[in-house]
Coordinates of C-alpha atoms and ligand atoms in Angstrom, one line a residue:
X7 CA -0.2 -0.1 -0.3
X8 CA 1.1 3.5 -0.8
X9 CA 3.2 5.5 1.7
X10 CA 0.5 8.1 3.5
X11 CA 0.5 11.4 1.5
X12 CA 1.0 13.2 4.8
X13 CA 3.8 11.7 7.0
X14 CA 4.2 14.1 9.0
X15 CA 3.5 11.7 11.6
X16 CA 5.5 9.4 10.9
X17 CA 8.3 11.7 10.2
X18 CA 9.1 13.0 13.7
X19 CA 8.4 9.6 15.3
X20 CA 11.7 8.6 13.3
X21 CA 13.1 11.6 14.6
X22 CA 13.9 13.2 10.8
X23 CA 12.9 16.7 9.5
X24 CA 9.7 17.8 9.3
X25 CA 8.1 21.3 8.7
X26 CA 5.9 21.9 11.7
X27 CA 5.2 19.8 14.5
X28 CA 2.3 16.4 14.1
X29 CA -0.3 16.5 16.7
X30 CA -3.3 13.9 17.5
X31 CA -5.1 13.6 20.4
X32 CA -5.4 10.0 22.7
X33 CA -8.9 9.4 22.6
X34 CA -10.0 11.4 19.3
X35 CA -12.9 9.2 18.8
X36 CA -15.1 8.8 21.7
X37 CA -18.0 10.2 23.4
X38 CA -17.2 14.3 23.4
X39 CA -18.0 14.2 20.1
X40 CA -21.6 14.4 19.7
X41 CA -21.9 12.3 15.9
X42 CA -20.0 9.8 17.8
X43 CA -22.5 9.4 20.4
X44 CA -25.2 8.8 17.4
X45 CA -23.2 6.0 15.4
X46 CA -22.7 4.1 19.2
X47 CA -26.6 4.6 19.8
X48 CA -27.2 3.2 16.4
X49 CA -24.4 0.0 17.4
X50 CA -26.4 -1.0 20.7
X51 CA -22.6 -0.7 23.0
X52 CA -19.6 0.0 23.0
X53 CA -18.7 -3.6 22.3
X54 CA -21.1 -4.0 18.9
X55 CA -19.7 -0.6 17.5
X56 CA -16.2 -2.1 18.0
X57 CA -17.2 -5.5 16.4
X58 CA -19.2 -3.6 12.8
X59 CA -16.6 -2.7 10.9
X60 CA -18.1 -0.7 9.2
X61 CA -18.6 1.6 12.3
X62 CA -15.7 1.9 13.7
X63 CA -14.1 2.6 10.5
X64 CA -16.7 5.2 10.6
X65 CA -15.7 6.8 14.1
X66 CA -12.1 5.8 13.3
X67 CA -12.9 9.1 10.4
X68 CA -14.5 11.6 12.9
X69 CA -12.2 13.4 14.0
X70 CA -10.5 13.6 11.2
X71 CA -13.6 15.4 9.3
X72 CA -13.4 18.6 12.0
X73 CA -9.9 18.6 12.9
X74 CA -6.7 18.9 11.0
X75 CA -5.1 15.7 12.3
X76 CA -1.7 14.3 11.7
X77 CA -3.1 10.4 12.4
X78 CA -6.2 8.2 12.6
X79 CA -6.0 5.9 15.3
X80 CA -8.4 2.4 15.7
X81 CA -11.3 2.4 17.4
X82 CA -11.1 -0.3 19.3
X83 CA -10.3 -1.2 23.0
X84 CA -7.7 -2.7 24.8
X85 CA -9.8 -5.3 26.7
X86 CA -10.3 -6.9 23.2
X87 CA -7.5 -9.6 24.0
X88 CA -8.7 -10.4 27.1
X89 CA -11.7 -11.0 26.0
X90 CA -10.8 -13.4 23.3
X91 CA -8.9 -15.1 26.5
X92 CA -12.4 -16.1 27.7
X93 CA -13.3 -13.0 30.0
X94 CA -16.4 -12.1 28.6
X95 CA -16.2 -8.3 28.4
X96 CA -19.0 -6.2 29.4
X97 CA -19.6 -2.3 30.0
X98 CA -22.3 -1.8 32.9
X99 CA -24.0 1.7 31.5
X100 CA -22.0 4.5 33.3
X101 CA -19.9 2.2 35.1
X102 CA -16.9 0.8 32.7
X103 CA -15.4 -2.5 31.9
X104 CA -15.9 -4.9 33.8
X105 CA -15.1 -9.1 33.6
X106 CA -17.8 -11.7 34.5
X107 CA -14.6 -14.6 34.6
X108 CA -11.5 -12.1 36.6
X109 CA -8.2 -14.8 36.6
X110 CA -7.4 -14.3 40.4
X111 CA -5.8 -17.9 41.3
X112 CA -2.8 -19.5 40.1
X113 CA -5.1 -22.4 39.3
X114 CA -7.2 -20.4 36.7
X115 CA -3.7 -18.9 35.5
X116 CA -3.5 -22.4 34.2
X117 CA -6.3 -22.9 32.2
X118 CA -5.2 -19.4 30.3
X119 CA -3.5 -20.9 26.9
X120 CA -3.0 -18.0 23.7
X121 CA -5.6 -18.2 21.6
X122 CA -5.9 -17.9 18.2
X123 CA -6.0 -14.3 17.1
X124 CA -7.6 -14.5 13.6
X125 CA -10.5 -16.3 14.8
X126 CA -11.4 -14.6 17.9
X127 CA -9.9 -11.2 17.0
X128 CA -10.2 -11.2 13.5
X129 CA -12.8 -7.9 13.5
X130 CA -10.8 -6.0 14.8
X131 CA -8.4 -6.8 11.7
X132 CA -11.1 -6.2 9.7
X133 CA -11.2 -2.7 11.2
X134 CA -7.7 -2.0 10.1
X135 CA -7.8 -2.5 6.8
X136 CA -11.9 -0.9 6.5
X137 CA -9.8 2.0 7.7
X138 CA -6.7 1.7 5.9
X139 CA -8.3 1.8 2.7
X140 CA -11.1 4.7 3.6
X141 CA -8.5 6.6 4.6
X142 CA -6.4 6.6 1.1
X143 CA -3.5 8.0 2.8
X144 CA -4.3 11.2 3.8
X145 CA -2.7 10.3 7.1
X146 CA -1.0 7.3 8.9
X147 CA -3.2 4.9 10.9
X148 CA -2.1 4.0 14.9
X149 CA -2.8 0.4 15.7
X150 CA -2.1 0.1 19.5
X151 CA -3.2 -2.4 22.3
X152 CA -3.2 -2.4 26.1
X153 CA 0.5 -3.2 28.0
X154 CA 0.2 -6.5 30.0
X155 CA 0.8 -5.4 32.8
X156 CA -2.7 -2.9 32.2
X157 CA -4.0 -5.6 30.9
X158 CA -4.3 -7.8 33.8
X159 CA -4.8 -5.8 36.6
X160 CA -8.2 -5.6 34.4
X161 CA -7.9 -9.3 34.6
X162 CA -7.2 -9.9 38.4
X163 CA -9.3 -7.0 39.0
X164 CA -12.7 -7.5 37.1
X165 CA -13.0 -4.0 37.2
X166 CA -11.2 -0.5 36.8
X167 CA -9.5 -0.3 40.3
X168 CA -7.5 2.6 41.4
X169 CA -5.6 1.0 44.3
X170 CA -4.8 -2.7 42.4
X171 CA -5.5 -4.4 45.8
X172 CA -5.8 -7.9 44.7
X173 CA -3.4 -8.2 41.7
X174 CA -0.9 -7.1 44.3
X175 CA -1.5 -9.1 46.4
X176 CA -1.2 -11.6 43.1
X177 CA 2.7 -10.5 42.3
X178 CA 3.7 -10.0 46.7
X179 CA 2.6 -13.8 47.6
X180 CA 2.5 -15.8 44.0
X181 CA 4.5 -13.9 41.3
X182 CA 5.5 -16.6 39.7
X183 CA 1.7 -17.1 39.0
X184 CA 1.1 -13.2 37.8
X185 CA 4.9 -13.3 35.6
X186 CA 3.3 -17.0 33.7
X187 CA -0.4 -14.7 33.2
X188 CA 1.7 -12.2 31.6
X189 CA 3.7 -14.3 29.6
X190 CA -0.4 -15.4 28.1
X191 CA -0.8 -11.5 28.2
X192 CA 2.2 -10.9 26.1
X193 CA 2.6 -13.7 23.9
X194 CA -1.6 -12.9 22.3
X195 CA -0.6 -9.5 22.9
X196 CA 2.2 -9.6 19.9
X197 CA 0.6 -12.0 17.8
X198 CA -2.2 -9.4 17.7
X199 CA -0.3 -6.3 16.8
X200 CA 1.4 -8.4 14.1
X201 CA -1.9 -9.1 12.8
X202 CA -2.8 -5.4 12.8
X203 CA 0.3 -4.5 11.0
X204 CA -0.4 -7.3 8.7
X205 CA -3.4 -5.9 7.8
X206 CA -2.1 -2.3 7.4
X207 CA -1.6 -0.5 10.3
X208 CA 1.8 2.0 10.0
X209 CA 2.3 2.7 13.8
X210 CA 2.1 0.7 16.9
X211 CA 1.6 2.2 19.7
X212 CA 0.7 0.1 23.8
X213 CA -1.3 1.9 26.2
X214 CA 0.4 1.2 30.0
X215 CA -2.7 3.5 31.9
X216 CA -1.3 1.7 34.8
X217 CA 2.3 1.3 34.9
X218 CA 3.7 4.0 37.7
X219 CA 1.3 1.9 40.5
X220 CA 4.3 -0.7 41.1
X221 CA 7.5 1.3 42.6
X222 CA 9.8 1.2 40.0
X223 CA 12.1 -2.6 40.7
X224 CA 8.6 -4.2 40.3
X225 CA 7.4 -1.3 37.1
X226 CA 10.5 -3.0 35.2
X227 CA 10.0 -6.8 36.5
X228 CA 5.5 -7.2 36.1
X229 CA 6.0 -4.2 32.9
X230 CA 8.5 -3.0 31.3
X231 CA 9.6 -6.2 30.7
X232 CA 6.5 -7.6 28.2
X233 CA 6.8 -4.1 26.8
X234 CA 10.4 -4.9 25.8
X235 CA 9.5 -8.9 24.6
X236 CA 6.5 -6.9 22.1
X237 CA 8.8 -4.8 21.3
X238 CA 11.4 -7.5 19.9
X239 CA 9.2 -9.3 18.4
X240 CA 7.3 -7.4 16.2
X241 CA 7.6 -7.5 12.7
X242 CA 8.1 -4.5 11.7
X243 CA 10.4 -4.2 8.2
X244 CA 7.1 -3.9 6.2
X245 CA 7.7 -1.4 3.3
X246 CA 11.1 1.1 3.3
X247 CA 10.9 1.7 7.3
X248 CA 10.1 0.1 9.9
X249 CA 6.5 0.5 11.9
X250 CA 7.5 3.1 14.5
X251 CA 6.4 2.0 17.8
X252 CA 5.0 4.6 21.2
X253 CA 5.3 3.1 24.5
X254 CA 3.4 5.3 26.7
X255 CA 3.4 4.5 30.7
X256 CA 1.2 6.7 32.5
X257 CA 3.0 8.8 34.9
X258 CA 6.7 6.7 34.3
X259 CA 8.7 10.8 35.1
X260 CA 12.2 9.3 35.0
X261 CA 11.9 5.3 34.6
X262 CA 11.3 7.0 30.9
X263 CA 14.7 6.4 30.4
X264 CA 15.2 3.0 31.3
X265 CA 11.6 2.8 28.3
X266 CA 14.3 4.4 25.6
X267 CA 16.6 1.5 25.7
X268 CA 13.7 -0.4 24.4
X269 CA 14.5 -0.6 21.4
X270 CA 11.4 1.6 20.8
X271 CA 10.6 4.3 18.5
X272 CA 8.3 7.6 20.8
X273 CA 7.6 7.4 24.6
X274 CA 4.3 8.8 25.1
X275 CA 4.8 11.4 28.5
X276 CA 1.5 12.2 30.3
X277 CA 2.2 16.5 32.2
X278 CA 3.3 15.4 35.3
X279 CA 6.7 15.9 33.7
X280 CA 8.0 18.5 31.6
X281 CA 9.1 17.5 28.1
X282 CA 12.2 19.8 28.7
X283 CA 13.1 17.2 31.4
X284 CA 12.2 14.1 29.7
X285 CA 13.8 15.1 26.8
X286 CA 17.0 15.2 29.1
X287 CA 15.9 11.7 30.8
X288 CA 15.7 10.1 27.2
X289 CA 19.2 11.6 25.5
X290 CA 17.8 11.9 22.6
X291 CA 17.0 8.5 21.7
X292 CA 13.6 8.7 21.2
X293 CA 10.9 10.9 19.8
X294 CA 8.7 12.1 22.4
X295 CA 4.6 12.1 22.4
X296 CA 2.5 14.9 24.2
X297 CA 1.6 16.8 27.0
X298 CA -0.9 18.7 27.3
X299 CA -2.9 18.8 31.1
X300 CA -6.4 17.2 29.6
X301 CA -7.7 19.4 31.8
X302 CA -6.3 22.7 30.0
X303 CA -8.9 21.8 27.3
X304 CA -12.0 23.7 29.6
X305 CA -10.1 26.4 29.9
X306 CA -10.9 29.4 27.8
X307 CA -9.2 29.4 24.3
X308 CA -6.8 32.1 25.0
X309 CA -5.7 29.7 28.0
X310 CA -5.6 26.6 25.6
X311 CA -3.2 28.7 23.0
X312 CA -0.7 29.4 25.6
X313 CA -0.4 25.7 26.6
X314 CA 0.1 24.6 23.0
X315 CA 2.4 27.5 23.1
X316 CA 4.4 26.7 26.5
X317 CA 4.4 22.7 25.9
X318 CA 5.7 23.9 22.2
X319 CA 8.5 25.5 23.8
X320 CA 9.4 23.6 26.4
X321 CA 10.3 20.6 23.9
X322 CA 11.7 23.1 22.0
X323 CA 13.7 23.0 18.7
X324 CA 14.6 20.6 16.7
X325 CA 12.7 17.0 15.5
X326 CA 11.2 14.4 16.8
X327 CA 8.1 16.0 19.2
X328 CA 4.2 14.8 18.6
X329 CA 1.9 17.1 20.1
X330 CA -0.8 15.4 22.0
X331 CA -2.7 15.9 25.9
X332 CA -0.5 14.1 28.4
X333 CA -3.9 11.5 28.7
X334 CA -7.0 10.8 27.1
X335 CA -9.4 13.7 26.1
X336 CA -12.7 13.7 28.5
X337 CA -16.3 13.1 27.5
X338 CA -17.2 16.9 28.9
X339 CA -15.6 18.8 26.3
X340 CA -16.6 20.7 23.8
X341 CA -15.2 19.7 20.8
X342 CA -14.2 23.8 19.1
X343 CA -12.1 23.6 21.8
X344 CA -10.1 20.8 20.7
X345 CA -10.3 22.7 17.6
X346 CA -8.9 25.6 19.0
X347 CA -5.7 23.2 20.4
X348 CA -5.1 21.6 16.8
X349 CA -5.2 24.8 14.9
X350 CA -2.9 26.4 17.4
X351 CA -0.4 23.4 17.0
X352 CA -0.4 24.4 13.4
X353 CA -0.1 27.7 14.1
X354 CA 2.9 27.7 16.2
X355 CA 5.1 24.7 15.8
X356 CA 7.5 26.1 12.5
X357 CA 9.3 28.7 14.2
X358 CA 10.1 25.0 16.5
X359 CA 11.6 23.3 12.6
X360 CA 13.9 26.4 11.0
Ligands
LIG403 O1 -18.2 5.0 24.5 C1 -18.9 4.4 25.3 O2 -18.7 4.6 26.5 C2 -17.1 3.7 25.5 C3 -15.6 5.0 26.5 C4 -14.3 4.2 25.5 C5 -13.9 4.2 24.4 C6 -14.5 6.1 23.7 C7 -14.1 3.3 26.0 C8 -14.1 2.4 26.9 N1 -12.8 2.8 25.3 C9 -13.1 3.6 24.1 C10 -11.8 3.9 22.5 C11 -10.4 3.1 23.3 N2 -9.8 2.9 24.2 C12 -9.6 3.8 22.1 C13 -10.0 4.2 20.5 C14 -9.8 5.6 20.5 C15 -8.8 6.9 20.4 O3 -8.1 7.2 21.8 O4 -9.5 7.3 19.7 C16 -8.5 3.2 22.6 C17 -6.9 3.6 22.6 C18 -8.7 3.2 24.5 C19 -7.5 2.5 25.2 C20 -8.0 2.4 26.1 N3 -8.9 1.9 26.8 C21 -7.2 2.5 27.7 C22 -5.5 3.1 27.7 C23 -5.4 4.3 27.3 C24 -6.1 5.2 28.0 O5 -7.0 6.2 28.3 O6 -5.5 4.9 29.1 C25 -7.7 2.0 28.9 C26 -7.0 1.9 30.1 C27 -8.3 1.4 28.5 C28 -9.8 0.5 29.0 C29 -11.3 1.2 29.3 N4 -11.7 1.1 27.6 C30 -13.4 2.6 27.9 C31 -13.2 2.3 29.1 C32 -13.7 3.8 29.7 C33 -11.9 2.1 29.6 C34 -11.4 2.8 31.2 C35 -11.7 1.9 32.6 C36 -10.7 2.7 33.6 O7 -10.6 4.3 33.7 O8 -9.9 1.6 34.4

């Protein structure tokens, strides 16, 4: 398939020169858009939306019609993987994701096995190829998965958690059981992401939303090690240049230095670390993606523009910056405010590339 007509995002991930800073937004397809809420209502529920390639494609494209974004991201979820492992994912209205059969004991972990991703997750690969065709090279398409640790928190807790008491208990009492759970998720994720690449994904992002709940040594053992295995086993040689990989541990802070040594191309940075500081941690080994506080989008257009200006200045001159929020856009945001952000990146970033 042809290279994208707008490759500023892929070039920035590879730290090649660009004329401006590319921009996309985590959760750019989602509930803050009225047209998304309409399509989700048509689908019935969130998983039916993910399983319908035509509708998943439609909601992927919606934010691109409104805003001058430089990448599309597959519309799906990180919890499709444990669903394929047989845990029974469902969404309680207004309450977030739940699993019918959480995995809490060594015996339950032993019963898990790597599924055939093509039969269990074929709907995702069909969405990828449908979106890729519909994009027609306008911007590159990002495929993604959760980090094995972050996915395992949902598998063990059975739902969203903020203290991770059950999985941390397992890490203390039976670390080998937790490691074998992580092995199954990691192997499944490698096959899942390679199949997304085969279907047409042009960059890969691994979301480790809950890695920073671990202390640093446990982070390296239970989270970073599995992301390393993923980076090592992705088949990235598809075109003239390898498919770039972005790792994002929310709240990584100084651990960004360890992450930069995995061989990934870029790191997502949340708003609790200045890009200037992050750039020092990673010693220009990788590109950086981020990191405006999503709460800034609740402010006035003037404050949003200033936030963009400050973020660009914090990264400073030179290639290797992809503009994004430090975490996903929230459902309460006025879409016009996101337009102000995207326009400001287009307008204010060129001087940093002269
Ligand atoms: O319509 C709805 O009510 C569903 C809300 C929703 C959406 C829009 C969920 C349920 N998932 C998604 C899509 C999604 N999720 C995307 C693709 C869309 C895009 O980015 O434009 C991606 C990349 C994700 C990734 C995801 N899902 C993460 C990692 C990134 C992050 O935001 O930290 C996590 C932790 C999830 C789990 C999940 N799925 C859905 C919700 C509400 C949650 C979060 C639950 C929690 O806070 O624990």
